[in-house]
Short mmCIF file of N, CA and C and ligand atoms in Angstrom, two decimals:
data_model
loop_
_atom_site.label_atom_id
_atom_site.label_comp_id
_atom_site.label_asym_id
_atom_site.label_seq_id
_atom_site.Cartn_x
_atom_site.Cartn_y
_atom_site.Cartn_z
N MET Q 136 36.86 -10.41 -63.21
CA MET Q 136 35.69 -11.30 -63.17
C MET Q 136 35.50 -11.91 -61.80
N ASN Q 137 35.81 -11.16 -60.79
CA ASN Q 137 35.66 -11.71 -59.45
C ASN Q 137 34.82 -10.84 -58.53
N GLY Q 138 34.51 -9.67 -58.97
CA GLY Q 138 33.80 -8.75 -58.09
C GLY Q 138 32.36 -9.16 -57.85
N LYS Q 139 31.82 -8.64 -56.80
CA LYS Q 139 30.40 -8.82 -56.57
C LYS Q 139 29.79 -7.47 -56.23
N ARG Q 140 28.51 -7.38 -56.42
CA ARG Q 140 27.86 -6.11 -56.18
C ARG Q 140 27.27 -6.08 -54.79
N GLU Q 141 27.16 -4.89 -54.26
CA GLU Q 141 26.56 -4.74 -52.94
C GLU Q 141 25.06 -4.97 -53.01
N ARG Q 142 24.45 -4.51 -54.08
CA ARG Q 142 23.01 -4.62 -54.19
C ARG Q 142 22.62 -5.11 -55.58
N CYS Q 143 21.45 -5.73 -55.67
CA CYS Q 143 21.05 -6.34 -56.93
C CYS Q 143 20.44 -5.33 -57.89
N GLY Q 144 20.09 -4.17 -57.38
CA GLY Q 144 19.49 -3.17 -58.25
C GLY Q 144 18.04 -2.88 -57.90
N ASN Q 145 17.41 -3.79 -57.19
CA ASN Q 145 16.05 -3.52 -56.72
C ASN Q 145 16.11 -2.66 -55.48
N VAL Q 146 15.34 -1.62 -55.47
CA VAL Q 146 15.30 -0.77 -54.28
C VAL Q 146 13.85 -0.50 -53.92
N PRO Q 147 13.42 -0.77 -52.69
CA PRO Q 147 14.24 -1.43 -51.68
C PRO Q 147 14.29 -2.93 -51.92
N CYS Q 148 15.30 -3.58 -51.39
CA CYS Q 148 15.41 -5.03 -51.50
C CYS Q 148 15.72 -5.61 -50.14
N GLU Q 149 14.78 -6.38 -49.60
CA GLU Q 149 14.99 -6.94 -48.27
C GLU Q 149 16.09 -7.99 -48.25
N TRP Q 150 16.39 -8.56 -49.42
CA TRP Q 150 17.42 -9.60 -49.46
C TRP Q 150 18.81 -8.99 -49.40
N CYS Q 151 18.96 -7.85 -50.07
CA CYS Q 151 20.26 -7.18 -50.03
C CYS Q 151 20.52 -6.61 -48.63
N ASP Q 152 19.46 -6.39 -47.88
CA ASP Q 152 19.62 -5.78 -46.57
C ASP Q 152 20.20 -6.74 -45.54
N ARG Q 153 20.18 -8.03 -45.84
CA ARG Q 153 20.68 -8.98 -44.86
C ARG Q 153 21.98 -9.62 -45.34
N ASP Q 154 22.84 -9.87 -44.40
CA ASP Q 154 24.14 -10.43 -44.74
C ASP Q 154 24.30 -11.87 -44.27
N ASP Q 155 23.24 -12.41 -43.66
CA ASP Q 155 23.36 -13.72 -43.03
C ASP Q 155 22.78 -14.84 -43.89
N TRP Q 156 22.45 -14.53 -45.14
CA TRP Q 156 21.80 -15.53 -45.97
C TRP Q 156 22.57 -15.64 -47.29
N THR Q 157 23.28 -16.72 -47.45
CA THR Q 157 24.13 -16.88 -48.62
C THR Q 157 23.35 -17.48 -49.78
N CYS Q 158 23.58 -16.96 -50.95
CA CYS Q 158 22.93 -17.48 -52.15
C CYS Q 158 23.27 -18.95 -52.32
N ARG Q 159 22.22 -19.76 -52.50
CA ARG Q 159 22.47 -21.20 -52.55
C ARG Q 159 22.86 -21.65 -53.95
N ILE Q 160 22.73 -20.79 -54.92
CA ILE Q 160 23.14 -21.16 -56.27
C ILE Q 160 24.65 -20.98 -56.45
N CYS Q 161 25.14 -19.85 -56.01
CA CYS Q 161 26.58 -19.57 -56.22
C CYS Q 161 27.36 -19.73 -54.92
N LEU Q 162 26.67 -20.09 -53.85
CA LEU Q 162 27.32 -20.28 -52.55
C LEU Q 162 28.03 -19.02 -52.06
N GLY Q 163 27.50 -17.89 -52.47
CA GLY Q 163 28.01 -16.64 -51.95
C GLY Q 163 29.13 -16.02 -52.76
N SER Q 164 29.54 -16.71 -53.82
CA SER Q 164 30.64 -16.17 -54.62
C SER Q 164 30.15 -15.09 -55.58
N ALA Q 165 28.83 -15.06 -55.81
CA ALA Q 165 28.19 -14.12 -56.74
C ALA Q 165 28.44 -14.49 -58.20
N TRP Q 166 29.14 -15.59 -58.43
CA TRP Q 166 29.37 -16.07 -59.80
C TRP Q 166 28.98 -17.53 -59.87
N TRP Q 167 28.58 -17.95 -61.03
CA TRP Q 167 28.31 -19.36 -61.20
C TRP Q 167 28.95 -19.83 -62.49
N GLU Q 168 29.15 -21.14 -62.58
CA GLU Q 168 29.88 -21.70 -63.71
C GLU Q 168 29.11 -22.87 -64.31
N PRO Q 169 28.10 -22.55 -65.09
CA PRO Q 169 27.34 -23.61 -65.76
C PRO Q 169 28.14 -24.16 -66.92
N GLU Q 170 27.68 -25.30 -67.44
CA GLU Q 170 28.32 -25.86 -68.62
C GLU Q 170 27.38 -25.73 -69.80
N ARG Q 171 27.93 -25.40 -70.94
CA ARG Q 171 27.12 -25.24 -72.14
C ARG Q 171 27.62 -26.17 -73.22
N PRO Q 172 26.71 -26.69 -74.04
CA PRO Q 172 27.15 -27.50 -75.18
C PRO Q 172 27.92 -26.62 -76.16
N TYR Q 173 28.95 -27.16 -76.70
CA TYR Q 173 29.82 -26.39 -77.58
C TYR Q 173 30.29 -27.29 -78.72
N ARG Q 174 30.09 -26.85 -79.95
CA ARG Q 174 30.51 -27.65 -81.09
C ARG Q 174 31.87 -27.15 -81.57
N ASP Q 175 32.83 -28.03 -81.53
CA ASP Q 175 34.16 -27.60 -81.93
C ASP Q 175 34.33 -27.67 -83.45
N ALA Q 176 35.50 -27.35 -83.93
CA ALA Q 176 35.75 -27.21 -85.37
C ALA Q 176 35.46 -28.49 -86.14
N SER Q 177 35.61 -29.63 -85.50
CA SER Q 177 35.40 -30.90 -86.20
C SER Q 177 33.95 -31.37 -86.09
N GLY Q 178 33.11 -30.58 -85.46
CA GLY Q 178 31.70 -30.93 -85.37
C GLY Q 178 31.34 -31.75 -84.15
N VAL Q 179 32.30 -32.00 -83.32
CA VAL Q 179 32.05 -32.77 -82.11
C VAL Q 179 31.48 -31.85 -81.03
N ILE Q 180 30.39 -32.30 -80.42
CA ILE Q 180 29.79 -31.48 -79.37
C ILE Q 180 30.41 -31.84 -78.02
N THR Q 181 30.95 -30.85 -77.39
CA THR Q 181 31.51 -31.06 -76.06
C THR Q 181 30.87 -30.06 -75.11
N TRP Q 182 31.24 -30.15 -73.86
CA TRP Q 182 30.71 -29.20 -72.89
C TRP Q 182 31.78 -28.20 -72.52
N GLU Q 183 31.35 -26.99 -72.48
CA GLU Q 183 32.27 -25.90 -72.20
C GLU Q 183 31.80 -25.20 -70.94
N ARG Q 184 32.73 -24.96 -70.05
CA ARG Q 184 32.35 -24.30 -68.80
C ARG Q 184 32.44 -22.78 -68.98
N VAL Q 185 31.37 -22.12 -68.63
CA VAL Q 185 31.37 -20.66 -68.74
C VAL Q 185 31.23 -20.06 -67.35
N ARG Q 186 31.56 -18.82 -67.24
CA ARG Q 186 31.51 -18.16 -65.94
C ARG Q 186 30.76 -16.87 -66.11
N GLU Q 187 29.73 -16.70 -65.34
CA GLU Q 187 28.95 -15.47 -65.48
C GLU Q 187 28.38 -15.05 -64.14
N PRO Q 188 28.00 -13.80 -64.04
CA PRO Q 188 27.43 -13.32 -62.78
C PRO Q 188 26.19 -14.13 -62.42
N CYS Q 189 26.05 -14.46 -61.16
CA CYS Q 189 24.91 -15.24 -60.71
C CYS Q 189 23.62 -14.45 -60.89
N ARG Q 190 22.71 -15.02 -61.64
CA ARG Q 190 21.47 -14.31 -61.92
C ARG Q 190 20.49 -14.43 -60.76
N MET Q 191 20.63 -15.49 -60.01
CA MET Q 191 19.68 -15.71 -58.94
C MET Q 191 19.78 -14.63 -57.87
N CYS Q 192 20.97 -14.18 -57.62
CA CYS Q 192 21.16 -13.21 -56.54
C CYS Q 192 21.57 -11.84 -57.08
N GLY Q 193 21.58 -11.70 -58.41
CA GLY Q 193 21.93 -10.41 -58.98
C GLY Q 193 23.39 -10.05 -58.75
N ASN Q 194 24.23 -11.06 -58.68
CA ASN Q 194 25.68 -10.86 -58.52
C ASN Q 194 26.03 -10.28 -57.15
N THR Q 195 25.18 -10.55 -56.16
CA THR Q 195 25.46 -10.04 -54.82
C THR Q 195 25.98 -11.13 -53.89
N GLY Q 196 25.72 -12.39 -54.22
CA GLY Q 196 26.12 -13.48 -53.35
C GLY Q 196 25.16 -13.70 -52.19
N LYS Q 197 24.07 -12.94 -52.19
CA LYS Q 197 23.09 -13.07 -51.12
C LYS Q 197 21.83 -13.74 -51.66
N GLU Q 198 21.27 -14.60 -50.87
CA GLU Q 198 20.07 -15.33 -51.29
C GLU Q 198 18.96 -14.36 -51.69
N HIS Q 199 18.38 -14.60 -52.87
CA HIS Q 199 17.30 -13.73 -53.35
C HIS Q 199 16.08 -14.51 -53.79
N ASN Q 200 16.05 -15.76 -53.44
CA ASN Q 200 14.96 -16.57 -53.94
C ASN Q 200 14.27 -17.32 -52.81
N PRO Q 201 13.36 -16.65 -52.13
CA PRO Q 201 12.66 -17.31 -51.03
C PRO Q 201 11.96 -18.57 -51.51
N LEU Q 202 12.11 -19.65 -50.76
CA LEU Q 202 11.54 -20.92 -51.16
C LEU Q 202 10.03 -20.89 -51.12
N THR Q 203 9.50 -20.19 -50.17
CA THR Q 203 8.05 -20.09 -50.06
C THR Q 203 7.69 -18.62 -49.81
N GLY Q 204 6.41 -18.35 -49.77
CA GLY Q 204 6.00 -16.97 -49.54
C GLY Q 204 6.21 -16.56 -48.10
N SER Q 205 6.38 -17.54 -47.23
CA SER Q 205 6.51 -17.21 -45.82
C SER Q 205 7.98 -17.13 -45.43
N VAL Q 206 8.39 -15.96 -45.02
CA VAL Q 206 9.76 -15.79 -44.57
C VAL Q 206 9.80 -15.92 -43.06
N VAL Q 207 10.59 -16.82 -42.58
CA VAL Q 207 10.66 -17.06 -41.15
C VAL Q 207 11.36 -15.90 -40.44
ZN1 ZN G 943 18.61 -7.56 -53.73
ZN1 ZN G 944 24.07 -16.22 -56.39
#
């Protein structure tokens, strides 16, 4: 559960082509760890940390979400 992909699957993808822009959601790790509500056996709701491939960058660790339409 530590690997990252070279490319997100979109071809061509201008974001995968660059290595100088780190995904701001996962900070380049290509994984993120959100917390989800979880009800345990006694009915108490707690938060559970899960780990899953970063959807924002397609598990590449590279920024894939331009803030605006204009790329500098
Ligand atoms: Zn890509
Ligand atoms: Zn990411």
